[in-house]
Amino acid sequence: MFQKVLGDENRNYTSKVHLRGLREIESLVTINYELRMMNYFATVARGLETLAAQELEQLGANSVEPGFCGVAFEGDRTLLYRVNLWARLPFRILVNIHDFPCLDAKDLYRGIQTIDWQNYVTPDMTLAVNVTGKNDRLNHSHFTSLQVKNAIVDQQQEKLGERSNVELHEPDVRINVHIERDFCTVKLDSSGNSLHRRGYRPAVGTAPLKESLASALIQLSGWQPNQMFYDPLCGSGTLPLEASLKALNIAPGLFRDCFGFENWLDFDLPLLEKLLQEAKDSQLDNLTAPIWGSDRDENVIEQAINNAQNCGVDNHIWFSQMELADVVAPGDSGILLCNPPYGERLGRDSDLGAFYKLLGDVLKQRFKGWTAFVLSGNKELSQSIGLKSSQRMAVYNGTIPCQLMKYELY
C-alpha cells in the first residue's frame, strides 16, 4: 500500500532520498501514511445514523456526514483502529480506496483493474466481495461480485502467475463494492466480522437484541452511569451488559478475536497493541450505581451470567430469575429499559396483550420516580401498556420498524 500512499507527487522525492538508506525511507513512508487522512464509512442500522455520527465525532472523526444506513468520515490509521475498538453502534468500518464511473459490466471490470491490487491482497490471501446497490445494467449482486472477483484475480494471474482463492466466511480481505446510478465505489472492510458481534455473548436467548442496538437504546434513553439501570425482561442480558461496558468504560472491541485490518499488508501491530493497552488502562474499577437484570426464564438468566463472566463484569452486575408480576423497583429512582418478549418466549397461546398490560401495571404501581423506556414493534400491543408516553423514538430492530417509548413515572 506504500506506493499508493506516496502518490505521484512524492516519486521524485523518494529517488532523492534513496542514498539515505532503506531504513530512513521506510520511516518516512510510515510517517507519511500515519498522517494521511483517509475516507471512511461506518455502516449502521437504519435510523441510527445521527446517533452514530455523534459517537464518531466523540472518538475524534473529522468531516462527519450521516447518510442512509451509514456515516461518512475522515481520519488517519490511528482513528481507524480506535473506531473499530471503541465504537458501540456501527456494524462495519469501510475504507474508500477507489471510485469510478460505471454503467455496465465492462466499465466495472475495467475500473476494478485500474486498482493495483498488489497493495491490498497477495495470491496467498483469500478474499470475498460484498456488493450493495445497483443500476439498470448491474442489478444482480452475485453477477456484480463475480465481475469484481474476476477483475482482481485476472490481474493477479497476469502480473504474478497465481491468484487468490475466494473464501466467503472468513476471508483475509473483504472487499465492498457499492453501485449507485452510474458510479462505483470500492472499499475495504476493516472490521471483519460485524462489530455488533462483540465476542462476549456466545449464549443468547430466543430473539436476541443486537449488541449495537442495545447500546443505541441506552444512548437514546439518556441514561448516565450515576443512575440505577434495570431491565426486568433482560433475556440473555444484552441491555444490562452493554450498560455495564459503558459505565465501566470498557471498549467493546476488547472481546473480539481479531479485526479485518489485522490481515492487511500495512497492518501496524505496535499501534494496535498501544491502543489495546490504553483501552485496558482506562477501564474503571467500580460502578457508580447498580445495574440489574431479571427474567422469568431461569435458563436465559444462566446465559446472562455466563455472558457477564465472559466480559468480566459478573462482579458488578446483578441478574436474577423473577416473574414480571413479582418485579419491584430496586431503588427510589433510575432508568428502566426493556424489550418485551415475542410470542416464542411466552408460548403461542399466551395473551401478549395481557402481558403488556401487566408490564404497564408494574411500571405504574411500583416504579414511581423512575423513567421507563419500552421498545415495541407492535403498536396495538404497546397501547395495552395503558400509560401515556412522553416521547416516542423511531428505531429499527433489524427490518422491523419499532418505537422506543418513554414513560415518566411520577
Steps between C-alpha positions, in 0.01 A plus 500: 500500500801730549542578129137605474522712812805692383338588169645666190596820676748311720678285242779751431546553872534126555781478242683796659513338841595157372861539615392568858435130546203269488418533869463878483283475188272249670472734796403788273241286325350390830476858625341606170238227533429566867428866432293442188126553536289220353130486414300252707140386518337345808197283424226522764142388550237711330391792714819513709709707259488824702574321826794317340631829358509645851692197624754525219558869571562415866763248387681767299360457148514793257257613226223283643195473271201274579350323199259213440588207728845641556729789582787634288802642682873567468800410711841338516590137566500552877139616479410197287633262764348702785152509345504123446604454862269752667193571285186340644247573223650415155503161330805552278762766429577516128802672342450669163777403255358592158193622313426527131216545246325170442206434271537130425709184553779616266538829686504310827770256387722775359453721805591222743812422295623860530563425869842351575380206709855407602461781754212321672503125438760241403425165333547311827222710660131412464241759405125557496298760310184654642279709270242759597289719275426462130424680177307410183771271359658376822195388693603155622742502795639151430586590140655829608714333768613239244616776264695667779660174606594416140660841449714457812618142442559564126733783597680272746539226240639746246749665737591214734395176331279399793179620663308528825226256593152611601399434862149619583497446876843594640697671221827679556372804311138611462429729206184710491369631169213747490316578175290815492361628170803533269768486768692229682675538836752239618572461870693264726323365807728573795279330758474139383202351677232754586595718796165430667631150570709612794624151579381484860161354418512143363187430707184679384128466554228423248481846343824675598540874471810599302766648726524810280124563523507444876774761529301739280190460717708581807628812325148603398375457856749756624608266780813603686722267705407683823139382456374155589422283195249215497366268228221276637480304172872463442518167315868410458593838644595716203361831629651476853828371354532788254413743780775344714758532223412866458499573874836330554648661185577160346569505125263254326771392258713351777304173485550435130747244368619737227411783264507484122786751474729258685530302176591802290846541349552831682376377839672688784520256793679739740229762442220253574681369808540858624128571455401172664718578802358853524149354493581254777662771710194727468254249648333595828506274803147552629152609394366823644143363505356146489412323173240224526326256268231239556296258292242228560710240314764341722694368199550842340603644835774237511601613149505863617726410792734311265508797265581731791789273595626506140534878506625521857205686653344213696616655828335832410162401358206324666282244317204315649224262390175683571146510361391840373209493745752485789720785378537802729714809467845434653546869578324837527597608149678383189460398138299191407558381145353186348416325177181297571523139381330365191263203479770232488616572851153540649345204319272510200180497703601775736313827494760757407249779560464385862877482536542859377220610735684334787817684400309828509350421841842412645647825369211712622466346844860414598737731315396848607792736469654300213511561126410196289581426137325218313595386150203365306447394141124464543295816536188317614688315774672818616158656557427217745763645733238753599740788564542819303849531357677835524714422195517246218817440301503305172748210504554198274557162664646327195235556234221554753394864547469562874444779744695570817235639734590716798287504814547751781379315810404770750 
